[in-house]
Structure formats: structure tokens, C-alpha cells
mmCIF file of C-alpha atoms and ligand atoms in Angstrom:
data_model
loop_
_atom_site.group_PDB
_atom_site.id
_atom_site.type_symbol
_atom_site.label_atom_id
_atom_site.label_comp_id
_atom_site.label_asym_id
_atom_site.label_seq_id
_atom_site.Cartn_x
_atom_site.Cartn_y
_atom_site.Cartn_z
ATOM 1 C CA UNK A 1 7.372 21.649 -7.177
ATOM 2 C CA UNK A 2 11.052 21.416 -6.242
ATOM 3 C CA UNK A 3 11.994 24.783 -4.762
ATOM 4 C CA UNK A 4 15.244 26.478 -5.675
ATOM 5 C CA UNK A 5 15.907 26.801 -1.930
ATOM 6 C CA UNK A 6 13.430 25.696 0.739
ATOM 7 C CA UNK A 7 14.363 28.025 3.608
ATOM 8 C CA UNK A 8 11.347 26.995 5.641
ATOM 9 C CA UNK A 9 12.436 23.348 5.519
ATOM 10 C CA UNK A 10 16.023 24.285 6.421
ATOM 11 C CA UNK A 11 14.930 26.183 9.552
ATOM 12 C CA UNK A 12 12.012 23.946 10.558
ATOM 13 C CA UNK A 13 14.632 21.394 11.644
ATOM 14 C CA UNK A 14 15.512 23.689 14.558
ATOM 15 C CA UNK A 15 12.026 24.828 15.552
ATOM 16 C CA UNK A 16 12.178 23.321 19.058
ATOM 17 C CA UNK A 17 15.612 24.791 19.824
ATOM 18 C CA UNK A 18 14.656 28.190 18.375
ATOM 19 C CA UNK A 19 11.533 28.293 20.565
ATOM 20 C CA UNK A 20 13.489 27.492 23.722
ATOM 21 C CA UNK A 21 16.055 30.184 22.905
ATOM 22 C CA UNK A 22 13.350 32.718 22.180
ATOM 23 C CA UNK A 23 11.627 31.990 25.480
ATOM 24 C CA UNK A 24 14.921 32.427 27.364
ATOM 25 C CA UNK A 25 15.590 35.639 25.417
ATOM 26 C CA UNK A 26 12.171 37.028 26.317
ATOM 27 C CA UNK A 27 12.542 36.043 29.968
ATOM 28 C CA UNK A 28 15.955 37.679 30.223
ATOM 29 C CA UNK A 29 15.060 40.987 28.538
ATOM 30 C CA UNK A 30 18.601 41.741 27.296
ATOM 31 C CA UNK A 31 18.325 42.694 23.614
ATOM 32 C CA UNK A 32 21.607 44.226 22.408
ATOM 33 C CA UNK A 33 25.225 43.013 22.808
ATOM 34 C CA UNK A 34 24.473 40.223 25.236
ATOM 35 C CA UNK A 35 25.791 36.753 25.989
ATOM 36 C CA UNK A 36 24.551 35.220 22.714
ATOM 37 C CA UNK A 37 26.579 37.668 20.610
ATOM 38 C CA UNK A 38 29.657 37.121 22.780
ATOM 39 C CA UNK A 39 29.272 33.339 22.575
ATOM 40 C CA UNK A 40 28.742 33.381 18.822
ATOM 41 C CA UNK A 41 31.786 35.599 18.254
ATOM 42 C CA UNK A 42 34.086 33.286 20.172
ATOM 43 C CA UNK A 43 32.595 30.132 18.639
ATOM 44 C CA UNK A 44 32.705 31.444 15.064
ATOM 45 C CA UNK A 45 36.321 32.606 15.543
ATOM 46 C CA UNK A 46 37.165 29.087 16.781
ATOM 47 C CA UNK A 47 35.283 27.560 13.843
ATOM 48 C CA UNK A 48 37.257 29.660 11.322
ATOM 49 C CA UNK A 49 40.514 29.284 13.271
ATOM 50 C CA UNK A 50 40.989 33.035 13.719
ATOM 51 C CA UNK A 51 41.920 35.027 16.797
ATOM 52 C CA UNK A 52 38.953 37.393 16.451
ATOM 53 C CA UNK A 53 35.376 37.490 15.241
ATOM 54 C CA UNK A 54 33.288 40.665 15.438
ATOM 55 C CA UNK A 55 29.570 40.351 14.813
ATOM 56 C CA UNK A 56 28.014 43.070 12.644
ATOM 57 C CA UNK A 57 24.623 43.807 11.106
ATOM 58 C CA UNK A 58 25.149 42.227 7.658
ATOM 59 C CA UNK A 59 27.732 41.108 5.098
ATOM 60 C CA UNK A 60 28.015 44.432 3.285
ATOM 61 C CA UNK A 61 28.792 46.204 6.570
ATOM 62 C CA UNK A 62 31.369 43.533 7.412
ATOM 63 C CA UNK A 63 33.330 44.237 4.231
ATOM 64 C CA UNK A 64 32.859 48.014 4.407
ATOM 65 C CA UNK A 65 34.033 48.128 8.040
ATOM 66 C CA UNK A 66 37.222 46.203 7.208
ATOM 67 C CA UNK A 67 38.147 48.828 4.608
ATOM 68 C CA UNK A 68 37.072 51.745 6.821
ATOM 69 C CA UNK A 69 39.226 50.395 9.656
ATOM 70 C CA UNK A 70 42.265 50.133 7.370
ATOM 71 C CA UNK A 71 41.666 53.783 6.385
ATOM 72 C CA UNK A 72 41.306 54.770 10.048
ATOM 73 C CA UNK A 73 44.567 52.987 10.884
ATOM 74 C CA UNK A 74 46.329 54.885 8.071
ATOM 75 C CA UNK A 75 47.137 51.631 6.237
ATOM 76 C CA UNK A 76 44.816 52.453 3.327
ATOM 77 C CA UNK A 77 44.150 55.943 1.980
ATOM 78 C CA UNK A 78 41.241 57.513 0.101
ATOM 79 C CA UNK A 79 41.227 56.579 -3.613
ATOM 80 C CA UNK A 80 43.651 53.657 -3.191
ATOM 81 C CA UNK A 81 42.954 50.934 -5.750
ATOM 82 C CA UNK A 82 41.399 47.639 -4.685
ATOM 83 C CA UNK A 83 41.382 44.747 -7.138
ATOM 84 C CA UNK A 84 38.069 42.885 -7.223
ATOM 85 C CA UNK A 85 36.575 40.203 -9.452
ATOM 86 C CA UNK A 86 34.301 41.779 -12.090
ATOM 87 C CA UNK A 87 31.774 38.927 -11.710
ATOM 88 C CA UNK A 88 30.516 39.192 -8.174
ATOM 89 C CA UNK A 89 27.473 40.207 -6.195
ATOM 90 C CA UNK A 90 27.325 44.013 -6.112
ATOM 91 C CA UNK A 91 27.973 44.105 -2.330
ATOM 92 C CA UNK A 92 31.691 43.408 -2.911
ATOM 93 C CA UNK A 93 31.927 46.484 -5.159
ATOM 94 C CA UNK A 94 29.811 48.702 -2.898
ATOM 95 C CA UNK A 95 32.010 47.929 0.127
ATOM 96 C CA UNK A 96 35.058 49.280 -1.718
ATOM 97 C CA UNK A 97 33.230 52.358 -3.065
ATOM 98 C CA UNK A 98 31.450 53.178 0.208
ATOM 99 C CA UNK A 99 34.801 53.152 2.028
ATOM 100 C CA UNK A 100 36.129 55.781 -0.424
ATOM 101 C CA UNK A 101 38.397 53.393 -2.339
ATOM 102 C CA UNK A 102 38.548 52.653 -6.099
ATOM 103 C CA UNK A 103 37.428 49.239 -7.367
ATOM 104 C CA UNK A 104 39.521 47.796 -10.201
ATOM 105 C CA UNK A 105 37.478 45.168 -12.020
ATOM 106 C CA UNK A 106 39.420 42.069 -13.046
ATOM 107 C CA UNK A 107 38.205 39.215 -15.246
ATOM 108 C CA UNK A 108 37.873 35.826 -13.534
ATOM 109 C CA UNK A 109 39.201 32.439 -14.504
ATOM 110 C CA UNK A 110 36.377 31.059 -16.615
ATOM 111 C CA UNK A 111 36.631 27.507 -15.217
ATOM 112 C CA UNK A 112 36.290 28.374 -11.526
ATOM 113 C CA UNK A 113 34.488 31.772 -11.784
ATOM 114 C CA UNK A 114 37.110 33.037 -9.298
ATOM 115 C CA UNK A 115 39.884 35.649 -9.567
ATOM 116 C CA UNK A 116 42.768 34.618 -11.779
ATOM 117 C CA UNK A 117 46.206 35.385 -10.254
ATOM 118 C CA UNK A 118 47.593 36.175 -13.721
ATOM 119 C CA UNK A 119 44.847 38.732 -14.389
ATOM 120 C CA UNK A 120 45.388 40.272 -10.946
ATOM 121 C CA UNK A 121 49.069 40.722 -11.738
ATOM 122 C CA UNK A 122 48.212 42.462 -15.015
ATOM 123 C CA UNK A 123 46.190 45.064 -13.121
ATOM 124 C CA UNK A 124 48.612 45.902 -10.307
ATOM 125 C CA UNK A 125 49.753 49.542 -10.451
ATOM 126 C CA UNK A 126 51.596 51.789 -7.994
ATOM 127 C CA UNK A 127 48.147 52.747 -6.610
ATOM 128 C CA UNK A 128 47.043 49.170 -5.912
ATOM 129 C CA UNK A 129 46.889 48.550 -2.182
ATOM 130 C CA UNK A 130 44.531 45.604 -1.692
ATOM 131 C CA UNK A 131 42.824 42.615 -3.300
ATOM 132 C CA UNK A 132 39.244 41.744 -2.381
ATOM 133 C CA UNK A 133 38.897 38.034 -3.092
ATOM 134 C CA UNK A 134 35.387 36.572 -3.430
ATOM 135 C CA UNK A 135 34.992 32.804 -2.902
ATOM 136 C CA UNK A 136 32.192 32.781 -5.454
ATOM 137 C CA UNK A 137 29.392 30.205 -5.239
ATOM 138 C CA UNK A 138 31.201 28.634 -2.244
ATOM 139 C CA UNK A 139 34.490 27.661 -3.916
ATOM 140 C CA UNK A 140 37.743 29.011 -2.493
ATOM 141 C CA UNK A 141 39.761 31.217 -4.812
ATOM 142 C CA UNK A 142 43.392 30.275 -5.454
ATOM 143 C CA UNK A 143 44.560 31.721 -2.127
ATOM 144 C CA UNK A 144 48.110 30.330 -2.186
ATOM 145 C CA UNK A 145 48.923 32.092 -5.454
ATOM 146 C CA UNK A 146 46.991 35.240 -4.523
ATOM 147 C CA UNK A 147 48.666 35.550 -1.104
ATOM 148 C CA UNK A 148 52.096 35.059 -2.719
ATOM 149 C CA UNK A 149 51.351 37.783 -5.222
ATOM 150 C CA UNK A 150 50.130 40.083 -2.466
ATOM 151 C CA UNK A 151 53.310 39.484 -0.477
ATOM 152 C CA UNK A 152 55.503 40.314 -3.501
ATOM 153 C CA UNK A 153 53.638 43.585 -4.105
ATOM 154 C CA UNK A 154 52.958 44.450 -0.457
ATOM 155 C CA UNK A 155 49.164 44.337 -0.820
ATOM 156 C CA UNK A 156 46.438 43.587 1.708
ATOM 157 C CA UNK A 157 44.158 40.641 0.984
ATOM 158 C CA UNK A 158 40.544 40.699 2.154
ATOM 159 C CA UNK A 159 38.138 37.779 1.691
ATOM 160 C CA UNK A 160 34.486 38.194 0.813
ATOM 161 C CA UNK A 161 33.533 34.891 2.455
ATOM 162 C CA UNK A 162 29.762 35.516 2.307
ATOM 163 C CA UNK A 163 29.232 32.345 0.258
ATOM 164 C CA UNK A 164 31.958 30.118 1.700
ATOM 165 C CA UNK A 165 31.335 29.420 5.420
ATOM 166 C CA UNK A 166 33.300 26.299 6.291
ATOM 167 C CA UNK A 167 35.231 25.850 3.011
ATOM 168 C CA UNK A 168 38.620 24.258 3.775
ATOM 169 C CA UNK A 169 41.986 24.794 2.100
ATOM 170 C CA UNK A 170 43.517 21.399 2.885
ATOM 171 C CA UNK A 171 47.114 22.270 1.920
ATOM 172 C CA UNK A 172 47.157 25.041 4.553
ATOM 173 C CA UNK A 173 44.782 23.320 6.997
ATOM 174 C CA UNK A 174 42.804 26.555 7.087
ATOM 175 C CA UNK A 175 39.261 27.648 6.469
ATOM 176 C CA UNK A 176 37.601 30.525 4.636
ATOM 177 C CA UNK A 177 37.882 33.578 6.842
ATOM 178 C CA UNK A 178 41.434 32.653 7.893
ATOM 179 C CA UNK A 179 43.123 32.868 4.494
ATOM 180 C CA UNK A 180 43.801 36.605 4.329
ATOM 181 C CA UNK A 181 44.258 39.742 6.461
ATOM 182 C CA UNK A 182 40.540 39.929 7.239
ATOM 183 C CA UNK A 183 37.284 38.435 5.993
ATOM 184 C CA UNK A 184 33.657 39.511 5.789
ATOM 185 C CA UNK A 185 30.843 36.997 6.288
ATOM 186 C CA UNK A 186 27.113 37.365 5.679
ATOM 187 C CA UNK A 187 24.489 35.333 7.530
ATOM 188 C CA UNK A 188 21.690 36.460 5.199
ATOM 189 C CA UNK A 189 19.006 33.733 5.461
ATOM 190 C CA UNK A 190 19.935 31.982 2.189
ATOM 191 C CA UNK A 191 23.667 31.614 2.986
ATOM 192 C CA UNK A 192 25.184 28.284 4.095
ATOM 193 C CA UNK A 193 25.021 29.623 7.653
ATOM 194 C CA UNK A 194 21.891 31.758 7.590
ATOM 195 C CA UNK A 195 20.171 33.745 10.337
ATOM 196 C CA UNK A 196 16.417 34.404 10.482
ATOM 197 C CA UNK A 197 17.055 37.941 9.306
ATOM 198 C CA UNK A 198 20.116 40.089 8.540
ATOM 199 C CA UNK A 199 23.443 39.357 10.235
ATOM 200 C CA UNK A 200 27.164 39.375 9.450
ATOM 201 C CA UNK A 201 30.661 39.059 10.937
ATOM 202 C CA UNK A 202 34.311 39.911 10.417
ATOM 203 C CA UNK A 203 37.140 37.479 11.158
ATOM 204 C CA UNK A 204 40.811 38.409 11.472
ATOM 205 C CA UNK A 205 44.037 37.608 13.320
ATOM 206 C CA UNK A 206 45.118 41.279 13.343
ATOM 207 C CA UNK A 207 44.973 42.797 16.869
ATOM 208 C CA UNK A 208 44.918 46.450 15.749
ATOM 209 C CA UNK A 209 42.352 45.883 13.029
ATOM 210 C CA UNK A 210 40.055 43.953 15.374
ATOM 211 C CA UNK A 211 40.331 46.658 18.006
ATOM 212 C CA UNK A 212 39.524 49.382 15.474
ATOM 213 C CA UNK A 213 36.504 47.504 14.054
ATOM 214 C CA UNK A 214 35.223 46.880 17.597
ATOM 215 C CA UNK A 215 35.044 50.644 18.035
ATOM 216 C CA UNK A 216 33.818 51.581 14.550
ATOM 217 C CA UNK A 217 30.895 49.136 14.443
ATOM 218 C CA UNK A 218 29.476 50.411 17.737
ATOM 219 C CA UNK A 219 29.376 54.215 17.417
ATOM 220 C CA UNK A 220 33.161 54.479 17.703
ATOM 221 C CA UNK A 221 32.722 53.708 21.358
ATOM 222 C CA UNK A 222 34.131 51.148 23.774
ATOM 223 C CA UNK A 223 32.473 52.678 26.811
ATOM 224 C CA UNK A 224 28.852 53.834 26.782
ATOM 225 C CA UNK A 225 28.534 57.572 25.957
ATOM 226 C CA UNK A 226 32.274 57.920 25.351
ATOM 227 C CA UNK A 227 32.983 58.188 21.582
ATOM 228 C CA UNK A 228 36.527 57.840 20.301
ATOM 229 C CA UNK A 229 35.925 57.572 16.541
ATOM 230 C CA UNK A 230 33.333 58.515 13.933
ATOM 231 C CA UNK A 231 31.667 55.130 13.956
ATOM 232 C CA UNK A 232 28.470 53.525 12.698
ATOM 233 C CA UNK A 233 25.768 51.395 14.274
ATOM 234 C CA UNK A 234 26.268 47.936 12.812
ATOM 235 C CA UNK A 235 25.879 45.320 15.532
ATOM 236 C CA UNK A 236 25.022 41.649 15.335
ATOM 237 C CA UNK A 237 21.530 41.347 16.785
ATOM 238 C CA UNK A 238 21.320 39.354 20.030
ATOM 239 C CA UNK A 239 18.351 37.255 18.874
ATOM 240 C CA UNK A 240 19.986 36.461 15.511
ATOM 241 C CA UNK A 241 23.161 35.451 17.389
ATOM 242 C CA UNK A 242 21.040 33.077 19.497
ATOM 243 C CA UNK A 243 19.674 31.425 16.329
ATOM 244 C CA UNK A 244 23.155 31.313 14.752
ATOM 245 C CA UNK A 245 24.570 29.583 17.852
ATOM 246 C CA UNK A 246 22.102 26.763 17.230
ATOM 247 C CA UNK A 247 22.733 26.563 13.488
ATOM 248 C CA UNK A 248 26.548 26.736 13.693
ATOM 249 C CA UNK A 249 26.562 23.205 15.151
ATOM 250 C CA UNK A 250 25.024 21.923 11.900
ATOM 251 C CA UNK A 251 27.075 23.893 9.377
ATOM 252 C CA UNK A 252 29.677 21.197 8.647
ATOM 253 C CA UNK A 253 27.029 18.483 8.242
ATOM 254 C CA UNK A 254 24.997 20.773 5.970
ATOM 255 C CA UNK A 255 28.057 21.429 3.819
ATOM 256 C CA UNK A 256 28.624 17.666 3.526
ATOM 257 C CA UNK A 257 25.006 17.284 2.350
ATOM 258 C CA UNK A 258 25.507 20.028 -0.233
ATOM 259 C CA UNK A 259 28.567 18.190 -1.582
ATOM 260 C CA UNK A 260 26.557 14.969 -1.826
ATOM 261 C CA UNK A 261 23.985 16.746 -4.013
ATOM 262 C CA UNK A 262 26.736 18.375 -6.097
ATOM 263 C CA UNK A 263 28.527 15.068 -6.687
ATOM 264 C CA UNK A 264 25.327 13.464 -7.950
ATOM 265 C CA UNK A 265 24.681 16.380 -10.305
ATOM 266 C CA UNK A 266 28.273 16.219 -11.584
ATOM 267 C CA UNK A 267 28.104 12.462 -12.090
ATOM 268 C CA UNK A 268 24.673 12.088 -13.579
ATOM 269 C CA UNK A 269 23.867 15.232 -15.556
ATOM 270 C CA UNK A 270 24.925 14.335 -19.053
ATOM 271 C CA UNK A 271 23.669 16.811 -21.607
ATOM 272 C CA UNK A 272 25.891 18.531 -24.187
ATOM 273 C CA UNK A 273 23.714 21.662 -23.922
ATOM 274 C CA UNK A 274 24.649 22.058 -20.236
ATOM 275 C CA UNK A 275 28.119 22.994 -18.900
ATOM 276 C CA UNK A 276 28.740 21.784 -15.379
ATOM 277 C CA UNK A 277 30.908 23.693 -12.870
ATOM 278 C CA UNK A 278 34.536 22.809 -12.127
ATOM 279 C CA UNK A 279 35.067 20.975 -8.827
ATOM 280 C CA UNK A 280 38.260 19.289 -7.585
ATOM 281 C CA UNK A 281 36.329 17.007 -5.174
ATOM 282 C CA UNK A 282 38.039 18.498 -2.124
ATOM 283 C CA UNK A 283 36.500 20.367 0.788
ATOM 284 C CA UNK A 284 37.441 23.708 -0.774
ATOM 285 C CA UNK A 285 33.892 24.016 -2.118
ATOM 286 C CA UNK A 286 30.770 24.280 0.065
ATOM 287 C CA UNK A 287 28.356 24.640 -2.878
ATOM 288 C CA UNK A 288 26.491 27.700 -1.722
ATOM 289 C CA UNK A 289 25.148 27.543 -5.275
ATOM 290 C CA UNK A 290 25.311 24.982 -8.069
ATOM 291 C CA UNK A 291 25.772 27.126 -11.148
ATOM 292 C CA UNK A 292 25.575 25.667 -14.633
ATOM 293 C CA UNK A 293 25.932 27.385 -18.001
ATOM 294 C CA UNK A 294 23.519 27.157 -20.928
ATOM 295 C CA UNK A 295 23.181 29.148 -24.141
ATOM 296 C CA UNK A 296 19.848 30.739 -23.283
ATOM 297 C CA UNK A 297 19.207 30.851 -19.512
ATOM 298 C CA UNK A 298 15.795 32.543 -19.898
ATOM 299 C CA UNK A 299 14.563 29.719 -22.146
ATOM 300 C CA UNK A 300 16.082 27.124 -19.803
ATOM 301 C CA UNK A 301 14.424 28.807 -16.816
ATOM 302 C CA UNK A 302 11.016 28.488 -18.547
ATOM 303 C CA UNK A 303 11.724 24.818 -19.306
ATOM 304 C CA UNK A 304 12.512 24.191 -15.619
ATOM 305 C CA UNK A 305 9.366 26.077 -14.586
ATOM 306 C CA UNK A 306 7.234 23.893 -16.865
ATOM 307 C CA UNK A 307 8.772 20.887 -15.125
ATOM 308 C CA UNK A 308 8.142 22.374 -11.676
ATOM 309 C CA UNK A 309 11.775 23.020 -10.786
ATOM 310 C CA UNK A 310 12.852 26.335 -9.286
ATOM 311 C CA UNK A 311 15.977 28.188 -10.383
ATOM 312 C CA UNK A 312 17.634 31.598 -10.034
ATOM 313 C CA UNK A 313 20.267 33.502 -12.000
ATOM 314 C CA UNK A 314 23.386 34.592 -10.071
ATOM 315 C CA UNK A 315 23.642 37.219 -11.365
ATOM 316 C CA UNK A 316 21.679 38.470 -14.370
ATOM 317 C CA UNK A 317 23.548 41.810 -14.678
ATOM 318 C CA UNK A 318 27.301 42.307 -14.180
ATOM 319 C CA UNK A 319 28.115 45.026 -11.593
ATOM 320 C CA UNK A 320 29.789 47.304 -14.201
ATOM 321 C CA UNK A 321 26.576 47.190 -16.264
ATOM 322 C CA UNK A 322 24.329 48.268 -13.380
ATOM 323 C CA UNK A 323 22.873 51.775 -13.509
ATOM 324 C CA UNK A 324 24.364 52.494 -10.069
ATOM 325 C CA UNK A 325 27.872 51.917 -11.443
ATOM 326 C CA UNK A 326 27.550 53.999 -14.626
ATOM 327 C CA UNK A 327 31.103 55.291 -14.228
ATOM 328 C CA UNK A 328 32.360 51.819 -15.113
ATOM 329 C CA UNK A 329 30.038 50.993 -18.028
ATOM 330 C CA UNK A 330 32.664 51.575 -20.711
ATOM 331 C CA UNK A 331 34.889 48.800 -19.310
ATOM 332 C CA UNK A 332 35.325 45.861 -21.637
ATOM 333 C CA UNK A 333 34.976 42.643 -19.643
ATOM 334 C CA UNK A 334 33.976 39.965 -22.172
ATOM 335 C CA UNK A 335 34.505 36.920 -19.902
ATOM 336 C CA UNK A 336 32.431 38.483 -17.119
ATOM 337 C CA UNK A 337 29.686 39.522 -19.541
ATOM 338 C CA UNK A 338 29.549 36.076 -21.111
ATOM 339 C CA UNK A 339 29.312 34.483 -17.627
ATOM 340 C CA UNK A 340 26.434 36.766 -16.631
ATOM 341 C CA UNK A 341 24.666 35.960 -19.927
ATOM 342 C CA UNK A 342 24.867 32.174 -19.585
ATOM 343 C CA UNK A 343 24.705 31.179 -15.903
ATOM 344 C CA UNK A 344 21.733 29.711 -14.073
ATOM 345 C CA UNK A 345 21.615 28.134 -10.596
ATOM 346 C CA UNK A 346 19.682 24.892 -10.063
ATOM 347 C CA UNK A 347 18.246 23.658 -6.731
ATOM 348 C CA UNK A 348 20.943 23.205 -4.067
ATOM 349 C CA UNK A 349 20.408 22.834 -0.350
ATOM 350 C CA UNK A 350 21.297 20.572 2.587
ATOM 351 C CA UNK A 351 17.684 19.389 2.893
ATOM 352 C CA UNK A 352 16.980 18.191 -0.668
ATOM 353 C CA UNK A 353 15.853 14.578 -0.783
ATOM 354 C CA UNK A 354 17.608 12.036 -2.955
ATOM 355 C CA UNK A 355 14.390 11.701 -4.957
ATOM 356 C CA UNK A 356 14.309 15.445 -5.634
ATOM 357 C CA UNK A 357 17.922 15.337 -6.838
ATOM 358 C CA UNK A 358 17.016 12.461 -9.176
ATOM 359 C CA UNK A 359 14.077 14.430 -10.577
ATOM 360 C CA UNK A 360 16.292 17.469 -11.261
ATOM 361 C CA UNK A 361 18.879 15.244 -12.984
ATOM 362 C CA UNK A 362 16.250 13.569 -15.184
ATOM 363 C CA UNK A 363 14.655 16.870 -16.193
ATOM 364 C CA UNK A 364 18.053 18.349 -17.077
ATOM 365 C CA UNK A 365 19.027 15.299 -19.106
ATOM 366 C CA UNK A 366 15.794 15.582 -21.122
ATOM 367 C CA UNK A 367 16.409 19.252 -22.045
HETATM 368 C C1 PLP B 1 25.348 37.909 0.351
HETATM 369 C C2 PLP B 1 26.619 38.491 -0.121
HETATM 370 C C3 PLP B 1 27.134 39.684 0.403
HETATM 371 C C4 PLP B 1 26.376 40.633 1.287
HETATM 372 O O1 PLP B 1 25.756 40.155 2.355
HETATM 373 P P1 PLP B 1 24.501 40.914 3.046
HETATM 374 O O2 PLP B 1 24.415 40.260 4.372
HETATM 375 O O3 PLP B 1 23.316 40.678 2.171
HETATM 376 O O4 PLP B 1 24.844 42.365 3.132
HETATM 377 C C5 PLP B 1 28.391 40.081 -0.001
HETATM 378 N N1 PLP B 1 29.096 39.388 -0.910
HETATM 379 C C6 PLP B 1 28.626 38.254 -1.457
HETATM 380 C C7 PLP B 1 29.472 37.525 -2.445
HETATM 381 C C8 PLP B 1 27.374 37.768 -1.100
HETATM 382 O O5 PLP B 1 26.916 36.645 -1.664
#
């Protein structure tokens, strides 16, 4: 059986280092906001090239806190419109709604699955105040065009970088997390940089925003038992930070391995029934997922199962068609709906063997 994602194999590589860190953690007895969190924040900021990184509890909180901080600073206001891609994981939408803002669903560019600058422009109104860009499946959105548009219309740009740790925009010599006003990262175990539980972070170069988030994420407090704002408890866990400090050293090499797998798939899968994803062969894609399109994903999924290959669908239901988002169900988003009805993700990870990749290719070519 070739697993869709072998998380055990990914983390088993670090078993010795994890054990040493855990022993030190236990010996020290400092569980919240310790040296590991501090170290990770400064190292992840350096990795992304940003001035600040603030560790939080998960990716959804990271995005929500960015918007809540902009509201607190008086830069955004309740019910302001935020443009988001209609085809995303529901967390992007929930962050906007939970902060008291209005999501405006925009169709993506069908080739890249990412926001189309032209479509964004068509949806800008006098109430639009921000764009939440999602680097979906690990591929950077067209940030040069989107940032230009935002500048023209005086809009904030926020990145949902939960799937794009380490993706590089060569023309700007910048990485995901440093291509907008602020970015939210998730270190959910299956992400390219994954913890052994929930974890997340915010990156930004904005002094005021960073300062505000620092307060908001920790009970609105900078000094114990002194509370300056109505905050939340969303801290990066000390033990998860310790694990992330070990794994951060391997992120770039893991992303290279993912690209090696992707290049083989793109070269060797030759089947007219399968549409392969667009890739410009640069470092702007870290292949969090390798998403193909077929006419009947359910049937294809069964075929893969019969051949002992795991797969997953990202995502089977578009956010505006979820029960939770009933208010938006009358929207007509044909490109998004057709994407959700035809996508399926095949095995992709930094620890797949060359033989496993060959098996996947052969099975797909026989479909
Ligand atoms: C994983 C993910 C999130 C949310 O991260 P959590 O840590 O699970 O809260 C947000 N946006 C996208 C695109 C994601 O893939």
C-alpha cells in the first residue's frame, strides 16, 4: 500500500532528536512561552525574511488574529469586505467571518487554482478593504499583480500561507509570508512544516500590527495579570515549538524532494483522462499537494484503492456549498464548483521512494 501521506515515516526521521528535546523539556519544567517558542519565532522570521514572527495555536487563529488586530488598530472596520478565493479550505473563510468581516468569494484562475487578478478587480467595491490570498496546494498566487492592484485601490493584502512554507518568488527574492502585509501559517501535522499536534504562526514586517497581535494572542496582556485588550488564548505550545525547531532545518530539503516527485509525475504521467497541474518549474511551488483533475474522482479513487494507492480530495465541497455557510449558497461560482467536482490529490511527500513514485505513475497510466 502506498499511503497518501506517511506522517509516521516523515517524523520517524527525527525520533532521536525529538527524544532528546523531550527529555530536556521534561527536565526543565517550563511549559508555556519558553525559550523554544522564542527561538522558533526568531528563526521562522529569519527563514521567511520578515521582521516579526508570532507563534499561535493553529493556522485558523493566525489568520483570525491578523484581521482582529487590524480591527483593533482601526484600520479595518466591522462588515468591511475581504476578497477571498472561492476554492479554498474553509479556514480562510472562517477567519474573515469570525473577525466580523464579510467574505467576497471570487473565482480562481482555472490553470493555477489561485486568485485571478482580473476577477479580483471585478469584485472591488467601495467597501472592499482587503484581499486574503491563499497560495493553494503550495503554489504562490500572482503576488506582483495582486500587490499592484491592492496599491491602486488602497487595500490590505493578507496571505494564507498554510500550504506554502518556503515557496520562493524569485523575481522579488522573497518567500511566502513576506509577500503581503501579514501572513498566517499553519503547522498542522500534514503541512510541509508540520508539528506533532496543532500549531501556527503569523509573519509580518508591520511594527504596530505585530505589537497588537502579541497582546491579543496572549489574553491582551504583555505583563502577567495586567490586561490591556480583550484578547484570546492562542499561544504556540512550547513542546511543539521544540519539535518545529528541529524540523525547520529540513524544510528546504523536504521541499526539494517534493519537487522531484512532482517533476516525475509531470513528465511521466501520460493519460488523456488525467489533467495534470500547471507548474512553471520555479521554486514558487512547494507541492504541499499534487492535485490532478479527472471526470469522476469517486470512481478514480476506487481504482486507486484497488491498486493499493491512497488519495484524498481537496476539497470535496466548496465553502459556499457547506451547510455552515448557507448565507452564500445562492452564489453562482461555476469554475469553483467544477474544480471541487473534479479534483483528487495523489501521494505526495518528501519521503516517497523513487519506486513508489514509479508505481503511482504506472497505475495512473493504466487507468
Ligand atoms: C491547514 C489550513 C489552514 C488552517 O490551519 P489549522 O492549523 O488547521 O487551523 C488554513 N488555510 C489553509 C489553506 C490550510 O490548508
